Short mmCIF file of C-alpha atoms in Angstrom, two decimals:
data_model
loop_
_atom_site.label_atom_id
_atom_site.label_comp_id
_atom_site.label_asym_id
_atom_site.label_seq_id
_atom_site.Cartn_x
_atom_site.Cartn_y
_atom_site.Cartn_z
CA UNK A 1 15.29 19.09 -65.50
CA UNK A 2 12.98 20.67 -68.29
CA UNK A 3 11.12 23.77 -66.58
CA UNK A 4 9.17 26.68 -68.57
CA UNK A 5 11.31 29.97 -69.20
CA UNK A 6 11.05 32.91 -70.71
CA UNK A 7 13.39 33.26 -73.57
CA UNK A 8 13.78 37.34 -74.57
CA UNK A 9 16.79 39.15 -76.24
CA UNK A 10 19.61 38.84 -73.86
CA UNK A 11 19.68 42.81 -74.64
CA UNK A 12 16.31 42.77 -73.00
CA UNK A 13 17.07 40.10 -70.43
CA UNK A 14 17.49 42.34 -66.64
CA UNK A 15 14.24 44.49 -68.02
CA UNK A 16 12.32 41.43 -68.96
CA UNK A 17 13.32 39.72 -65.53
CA UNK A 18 12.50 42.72 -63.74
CA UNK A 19 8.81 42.88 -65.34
CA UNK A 20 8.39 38.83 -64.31
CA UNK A 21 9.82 39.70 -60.75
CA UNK A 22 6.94 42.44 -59.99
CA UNK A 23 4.61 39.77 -61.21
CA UNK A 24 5.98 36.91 -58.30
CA UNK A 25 6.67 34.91 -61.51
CA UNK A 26 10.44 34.02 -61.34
CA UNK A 27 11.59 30.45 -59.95
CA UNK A 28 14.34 30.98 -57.84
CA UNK A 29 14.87 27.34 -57.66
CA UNK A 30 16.49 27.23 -60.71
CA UNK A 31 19.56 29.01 -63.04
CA UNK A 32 18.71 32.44 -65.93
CA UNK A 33 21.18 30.88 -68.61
CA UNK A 34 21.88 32.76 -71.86
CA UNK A 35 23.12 30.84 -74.75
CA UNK A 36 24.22 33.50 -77.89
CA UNK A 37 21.95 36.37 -78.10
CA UNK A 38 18.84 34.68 -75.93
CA UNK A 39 18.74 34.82 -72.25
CA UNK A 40 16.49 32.14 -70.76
CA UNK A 41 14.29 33.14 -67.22
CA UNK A 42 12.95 29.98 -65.87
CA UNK A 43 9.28 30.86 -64.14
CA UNK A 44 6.96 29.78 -62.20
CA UNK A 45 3.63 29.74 -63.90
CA UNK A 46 3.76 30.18 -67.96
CA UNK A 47 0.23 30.70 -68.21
CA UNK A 48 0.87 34.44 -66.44
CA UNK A 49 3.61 35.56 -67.90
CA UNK A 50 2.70 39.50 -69.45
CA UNK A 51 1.79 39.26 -73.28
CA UNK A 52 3.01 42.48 -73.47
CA UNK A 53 6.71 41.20 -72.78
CA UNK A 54 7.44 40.70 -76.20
CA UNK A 55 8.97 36.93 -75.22
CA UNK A 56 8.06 33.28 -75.55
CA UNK A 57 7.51 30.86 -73.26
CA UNK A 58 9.57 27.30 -73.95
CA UNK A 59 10.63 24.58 -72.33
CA UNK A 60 13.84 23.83 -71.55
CA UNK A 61 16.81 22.10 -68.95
CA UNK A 62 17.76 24.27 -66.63
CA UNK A 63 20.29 23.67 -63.53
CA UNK A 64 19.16 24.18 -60.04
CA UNK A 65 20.01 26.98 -58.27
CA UNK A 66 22.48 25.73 -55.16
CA UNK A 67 20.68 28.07 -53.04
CA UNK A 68 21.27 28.15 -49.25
CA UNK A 69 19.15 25.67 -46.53
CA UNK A 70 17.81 25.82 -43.11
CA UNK A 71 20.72 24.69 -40.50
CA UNK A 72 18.03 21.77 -39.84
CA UNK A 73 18.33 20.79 -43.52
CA UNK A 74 21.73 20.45 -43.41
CA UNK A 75 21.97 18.42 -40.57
CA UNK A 76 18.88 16.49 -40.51
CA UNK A 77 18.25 17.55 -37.25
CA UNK A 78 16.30 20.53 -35.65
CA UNK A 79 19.27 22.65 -33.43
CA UNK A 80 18.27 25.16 -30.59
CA UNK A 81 19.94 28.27 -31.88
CA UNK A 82 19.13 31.67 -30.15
CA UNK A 83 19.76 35.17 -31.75
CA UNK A 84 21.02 37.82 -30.55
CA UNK A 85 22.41 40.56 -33.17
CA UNK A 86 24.19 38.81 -35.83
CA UNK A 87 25.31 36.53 -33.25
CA UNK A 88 24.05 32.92 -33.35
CA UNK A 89 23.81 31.09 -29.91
CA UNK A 90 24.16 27.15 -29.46
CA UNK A 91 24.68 25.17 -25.80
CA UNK A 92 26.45 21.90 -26.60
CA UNK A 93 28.47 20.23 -24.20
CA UNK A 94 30.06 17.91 -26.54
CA UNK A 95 32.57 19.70 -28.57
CA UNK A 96 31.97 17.79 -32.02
CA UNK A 97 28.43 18.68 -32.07
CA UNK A 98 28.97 22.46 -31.14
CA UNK A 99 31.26 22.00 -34.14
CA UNK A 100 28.89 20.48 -36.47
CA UNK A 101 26.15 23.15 -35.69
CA UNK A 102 28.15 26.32 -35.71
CA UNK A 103 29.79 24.64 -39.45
CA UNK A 104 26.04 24.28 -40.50
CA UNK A 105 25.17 28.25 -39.41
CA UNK A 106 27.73 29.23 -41.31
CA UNK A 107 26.66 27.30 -44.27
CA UNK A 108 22.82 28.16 -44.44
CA UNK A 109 20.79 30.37 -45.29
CA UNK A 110 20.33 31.98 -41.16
CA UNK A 111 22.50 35.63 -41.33
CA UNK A 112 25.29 36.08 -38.57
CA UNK A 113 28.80 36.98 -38.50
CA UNK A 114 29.72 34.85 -35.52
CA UNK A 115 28.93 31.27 -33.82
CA UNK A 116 28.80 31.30 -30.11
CA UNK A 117 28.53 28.25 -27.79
CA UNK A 118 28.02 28.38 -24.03
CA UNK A 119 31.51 27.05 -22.37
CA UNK A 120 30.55 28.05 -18.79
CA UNK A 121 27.08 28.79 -16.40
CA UNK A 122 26.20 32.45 -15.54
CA UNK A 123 29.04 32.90 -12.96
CA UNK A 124 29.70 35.51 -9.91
CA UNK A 125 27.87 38.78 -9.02
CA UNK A 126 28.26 40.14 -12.27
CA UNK A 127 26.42 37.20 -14.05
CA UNK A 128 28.21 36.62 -17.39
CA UNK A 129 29.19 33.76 -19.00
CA UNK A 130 32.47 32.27 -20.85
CA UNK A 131 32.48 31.43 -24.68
CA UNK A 132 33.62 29.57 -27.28
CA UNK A 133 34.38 31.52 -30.44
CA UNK A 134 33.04 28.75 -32.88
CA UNK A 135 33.04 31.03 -36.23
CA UNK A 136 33.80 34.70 -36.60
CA UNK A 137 35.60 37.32 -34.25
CA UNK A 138 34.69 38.71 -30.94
CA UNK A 139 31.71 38.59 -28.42
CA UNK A 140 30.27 41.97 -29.11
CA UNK A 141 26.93 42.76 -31.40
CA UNK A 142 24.09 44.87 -32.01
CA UNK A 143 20.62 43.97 -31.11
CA UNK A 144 17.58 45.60 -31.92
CA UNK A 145 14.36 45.29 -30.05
CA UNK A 146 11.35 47.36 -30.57
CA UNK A 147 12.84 49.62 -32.15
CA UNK A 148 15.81 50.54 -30.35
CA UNK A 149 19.57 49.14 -30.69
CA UNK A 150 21.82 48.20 -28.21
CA UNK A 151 25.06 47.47 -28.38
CA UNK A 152 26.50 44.37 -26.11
CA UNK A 153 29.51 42.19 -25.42
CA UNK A 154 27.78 39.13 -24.08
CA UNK A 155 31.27 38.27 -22.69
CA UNK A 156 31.37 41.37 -20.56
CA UNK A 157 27.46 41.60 -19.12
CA UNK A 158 24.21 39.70 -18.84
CA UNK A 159 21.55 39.89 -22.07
CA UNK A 160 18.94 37.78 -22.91
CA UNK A 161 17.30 38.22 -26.29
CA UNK A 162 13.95 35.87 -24.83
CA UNK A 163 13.04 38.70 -22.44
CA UNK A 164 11.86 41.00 -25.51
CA UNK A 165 8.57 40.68 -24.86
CA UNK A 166 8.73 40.95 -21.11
CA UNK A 167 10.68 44.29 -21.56
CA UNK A 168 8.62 45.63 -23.98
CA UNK A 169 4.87 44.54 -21.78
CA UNK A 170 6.69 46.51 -18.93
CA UNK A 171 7.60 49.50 -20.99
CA UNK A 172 4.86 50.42 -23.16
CA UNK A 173 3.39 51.20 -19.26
CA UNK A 174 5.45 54.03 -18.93
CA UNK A 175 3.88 57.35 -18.76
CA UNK A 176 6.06 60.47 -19.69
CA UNK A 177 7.47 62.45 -16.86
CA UNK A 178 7.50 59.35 -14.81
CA UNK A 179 10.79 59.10 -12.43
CA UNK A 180 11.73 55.53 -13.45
CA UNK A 181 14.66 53.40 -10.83
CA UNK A 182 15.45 50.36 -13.37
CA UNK A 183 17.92 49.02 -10.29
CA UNK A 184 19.95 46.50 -11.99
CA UNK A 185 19.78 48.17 -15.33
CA UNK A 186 22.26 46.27 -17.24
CA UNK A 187 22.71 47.68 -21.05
CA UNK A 188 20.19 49.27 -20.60
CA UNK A 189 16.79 47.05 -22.68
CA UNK A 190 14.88 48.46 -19.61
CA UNK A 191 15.79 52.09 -19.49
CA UNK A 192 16.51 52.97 -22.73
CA UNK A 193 13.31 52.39 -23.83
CA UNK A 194 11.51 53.73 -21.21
CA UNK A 195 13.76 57.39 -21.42
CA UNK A 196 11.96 57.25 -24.78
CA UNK A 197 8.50 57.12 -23.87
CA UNK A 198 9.24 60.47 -21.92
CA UNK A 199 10.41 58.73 -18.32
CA UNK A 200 13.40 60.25 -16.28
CA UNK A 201 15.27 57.24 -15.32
CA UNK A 202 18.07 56.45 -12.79
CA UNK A 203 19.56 52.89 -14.27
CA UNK A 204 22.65 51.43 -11.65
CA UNK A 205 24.23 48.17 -12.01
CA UNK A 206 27.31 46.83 -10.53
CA UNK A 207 28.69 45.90 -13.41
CA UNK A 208 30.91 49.05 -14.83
CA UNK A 209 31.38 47.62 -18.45
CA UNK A 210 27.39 47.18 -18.06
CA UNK A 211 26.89 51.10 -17.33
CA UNK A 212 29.41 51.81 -20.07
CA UNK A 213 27.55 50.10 -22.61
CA UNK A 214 24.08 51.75 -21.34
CA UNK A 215 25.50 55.37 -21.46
CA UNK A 216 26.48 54.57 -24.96
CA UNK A 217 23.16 52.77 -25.96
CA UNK A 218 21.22 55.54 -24.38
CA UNK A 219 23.15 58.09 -26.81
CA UNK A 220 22.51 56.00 -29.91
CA UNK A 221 19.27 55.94 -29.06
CA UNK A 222 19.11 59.96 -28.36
CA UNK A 223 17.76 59.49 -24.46
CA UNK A 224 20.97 60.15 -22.71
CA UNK A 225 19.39 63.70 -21.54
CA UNK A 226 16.76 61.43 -19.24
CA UNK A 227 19.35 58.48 -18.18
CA UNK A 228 21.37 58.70 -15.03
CA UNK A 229 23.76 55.85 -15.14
CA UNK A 230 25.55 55.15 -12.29
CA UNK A 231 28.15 52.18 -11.59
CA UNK A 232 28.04 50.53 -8.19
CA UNK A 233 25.31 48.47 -5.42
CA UNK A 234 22.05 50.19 -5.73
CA UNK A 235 21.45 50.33 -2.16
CA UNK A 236 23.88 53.21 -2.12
CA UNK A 237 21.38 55.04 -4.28
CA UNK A 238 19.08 55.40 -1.01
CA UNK A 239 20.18 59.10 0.21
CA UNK A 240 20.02 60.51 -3.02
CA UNK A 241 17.03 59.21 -4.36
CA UNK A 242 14.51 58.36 -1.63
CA UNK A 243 11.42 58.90 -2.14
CA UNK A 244 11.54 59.73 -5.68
CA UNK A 245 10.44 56.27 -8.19
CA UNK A 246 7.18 56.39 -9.61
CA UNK A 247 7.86 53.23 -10.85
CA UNK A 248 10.39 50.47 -10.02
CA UNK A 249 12.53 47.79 -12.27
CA UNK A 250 13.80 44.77 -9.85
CA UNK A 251 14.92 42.26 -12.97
CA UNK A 252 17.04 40.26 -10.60
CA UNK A 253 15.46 37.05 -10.36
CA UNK A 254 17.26 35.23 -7.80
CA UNK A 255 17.76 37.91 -5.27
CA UNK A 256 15.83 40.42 -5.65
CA UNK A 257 14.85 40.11 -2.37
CA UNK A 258 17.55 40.79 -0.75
CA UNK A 259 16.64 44.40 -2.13
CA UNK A 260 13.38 45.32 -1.27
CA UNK A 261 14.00 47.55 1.43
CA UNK A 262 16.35 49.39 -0.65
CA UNK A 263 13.36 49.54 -3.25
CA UNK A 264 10.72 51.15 -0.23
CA UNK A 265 13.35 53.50 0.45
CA UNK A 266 13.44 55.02 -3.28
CA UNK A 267 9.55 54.37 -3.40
CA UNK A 268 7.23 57.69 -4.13
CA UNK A 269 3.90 58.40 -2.54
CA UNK A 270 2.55 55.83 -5.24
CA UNK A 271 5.22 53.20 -7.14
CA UNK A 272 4.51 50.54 -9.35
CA UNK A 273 7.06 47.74 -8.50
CA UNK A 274 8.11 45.30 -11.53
CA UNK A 275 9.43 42.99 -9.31
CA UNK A 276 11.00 39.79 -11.06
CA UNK A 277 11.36 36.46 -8.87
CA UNK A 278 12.28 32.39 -9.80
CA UNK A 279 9.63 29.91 -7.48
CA UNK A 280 8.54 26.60 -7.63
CA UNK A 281 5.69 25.96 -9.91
CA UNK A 282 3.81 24.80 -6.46
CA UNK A 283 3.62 28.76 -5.69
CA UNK A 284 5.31 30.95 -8.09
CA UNK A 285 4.17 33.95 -6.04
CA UNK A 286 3.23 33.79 -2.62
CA UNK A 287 7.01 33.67 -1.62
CA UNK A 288 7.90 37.60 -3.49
CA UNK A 289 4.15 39.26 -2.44
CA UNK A 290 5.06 37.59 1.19
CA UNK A 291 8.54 39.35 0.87
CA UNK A 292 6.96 42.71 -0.36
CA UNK A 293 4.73 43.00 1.96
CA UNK A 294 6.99 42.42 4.64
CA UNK A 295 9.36 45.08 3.09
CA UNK A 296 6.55 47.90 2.89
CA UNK A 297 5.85 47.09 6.53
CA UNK A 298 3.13 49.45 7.72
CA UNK A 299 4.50 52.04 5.47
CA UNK A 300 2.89 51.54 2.30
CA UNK A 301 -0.31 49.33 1.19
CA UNK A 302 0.93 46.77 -1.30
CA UNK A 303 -1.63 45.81 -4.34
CA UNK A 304 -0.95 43.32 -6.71
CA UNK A 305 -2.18 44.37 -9.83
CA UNK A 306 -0.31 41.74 -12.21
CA UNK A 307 0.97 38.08 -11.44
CA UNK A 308 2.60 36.76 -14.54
CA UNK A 309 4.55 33.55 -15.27
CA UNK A 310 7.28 34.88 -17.76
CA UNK A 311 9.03 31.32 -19.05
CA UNK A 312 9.60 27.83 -17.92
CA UNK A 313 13.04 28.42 -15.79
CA UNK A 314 13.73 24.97 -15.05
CA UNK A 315 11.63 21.78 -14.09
CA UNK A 316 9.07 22.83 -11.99
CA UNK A 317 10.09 26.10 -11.30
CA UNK A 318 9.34 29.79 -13.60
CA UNK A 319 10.95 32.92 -14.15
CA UNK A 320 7.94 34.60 -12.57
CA UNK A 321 6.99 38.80 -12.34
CA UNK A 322 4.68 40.50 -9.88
CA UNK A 323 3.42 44.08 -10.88
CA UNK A 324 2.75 46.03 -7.09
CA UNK A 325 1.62 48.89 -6.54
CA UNK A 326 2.75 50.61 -3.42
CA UNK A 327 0.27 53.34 -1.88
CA UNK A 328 1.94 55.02 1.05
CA UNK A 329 -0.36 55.26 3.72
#
């Protein structure tokens, strides 16, 4: 195919491309050859290029560059891929397909070292998952999020990349010197972040490899000084911190409210509740306020002061959180 290039001494050729580079001028959809002493730079726009280059513009064949596509391209379909780290995420229940897709990552142009596909439901107390290892090694990543890294074996704990922007709404309304409960902290997406806008936070989960990643995620991320992590059910947390939280983290969807009285027991004078919930789109939060309320009992006045759907859980029903207040009276 005949395209314009730039055709300079070949001694001259990685200044000359440089110079056309800074100018937004070089088509990367097609090959720099060099035949003797000339190199050739195929560009985009001839009419641009610097006089002061010292070159000539011709025209000339030049091959195309066999530069990487889009997974879609390659396939001629649109896959639902989810990142998390360099870790790409597919959910095919027919094996060929998962196969195809993870084959097509790996050929295009999307960055990751591994190919993950789902090979089981969140399972047991713990809520992880089983995987199949599609392309690469291992189950364990970095992600980064705001500005802060955390490292996580999505074999070993729950993580979910699609939650940024929840996390990150709830944290930037942390005030420094707050005494923060996140009580099922996992890796720590909640806490970490909030240890670094100044917060003292006490961040339990049950899962031990969860707390083992968080102590080492609050470290890389220079808050371990203002994270307590501690293993084990939060409601053992009661004696030692009752009466403390200025602010609460209840990201356990579909039981949080089998906690709230443990949460009214670590409640301050005044608490802001995050309290996370999955309802029917009917009422998505009539069912937690009703449970709140009946938690706080005469002890504390309950104000909503945020009702927010956060995604589409399933049909008809959302991943749903209520910001409370709770005043004691």
């Amino acid at each position: 195919m005949s395209v314009p290039c730039v055709a300079a001494d070949r001694e001259r050729g990685e200044a000359v491309r440089e110079r056309l580079a800074d100018a937004d001028l070089l088509d990367g959809d097609h090959e720099i050859a060099v035949e003797g002493d000339t190199i050739y730079i195929p560009v985009t726009d001839p009419d641009a290029v610097p006089d002061d280059l010292g070159t000539t513009v011709v025209e000339r064949d030049a091959a195309e560059r066999d530069r990487p596509q889009p997974p879609a391209a390659i396939l001629g379909y649109e896959p639902s891929l989810e990142r998390l780290g360099d870790i790409v995420i597919i959910d095919e229940d027919d094996a060929d397909r998962a196969r195809e897709i993870a084959d097509a990552v790996v050929a295009s142009d999307v960055p990751c070292e591994t190919v993950l596909n789902r090979a089981s439901p969140i399972e047991g107390e713990l809520r992880v998952r089983r995987w199949d290892v599609l392309a690469g090694d291992g189950t364990e990543t970095v992600h980064r999020e705001y500005g802060h890294e955390f490292l996580v074996d999505v074999a070993a704990v729950y993580f979910s990349p699609r939650l940024a922007t929840e996390r990150h709404r709830v944290i930037e309304q942390v005030e420094p010197d707050e005494r923060v409960v996140d009580m099922f902290a996992g890796v720590g997406p909640y806490a970490v972040p909030m240890a670094a806008r100044g917060a003292e936070v006490v961040a339990c989960d049950l899962n031990e490899r969860a707390i083992e990643y968080l102590r080492a995620n609050a470290e890389r991320n220079g808050v371990e000084a203002r994270v307590t992590a501690i293993a084990g059910d939060v409601r053992a947390l009661g004696d030692d911190h009752a009466d403390t939280a200025d602010r609460l983290v209840m990201n356990l969807p579909h039981s949080a409210d089998e906690f709230l009285d443990t949460a009214v027991r670590l409640a301050g004078d005044d608490c802001v509740v995050h309290y996370y919930d999955i309802q029917h789109e009917d009422d998505p939060f009539g069912p937690g306020l009703e449970a709140i309320r009946a938690a706080a009992g005469d002890a504390y006045d309950v104000t909503v002061e945020t009702e927010r759907v956060v995604r589409s859980y399933a049909p008809h029903e959302h991943n749903v959180c209520l910001d409370v207040r709770l005043t004691r009276r």
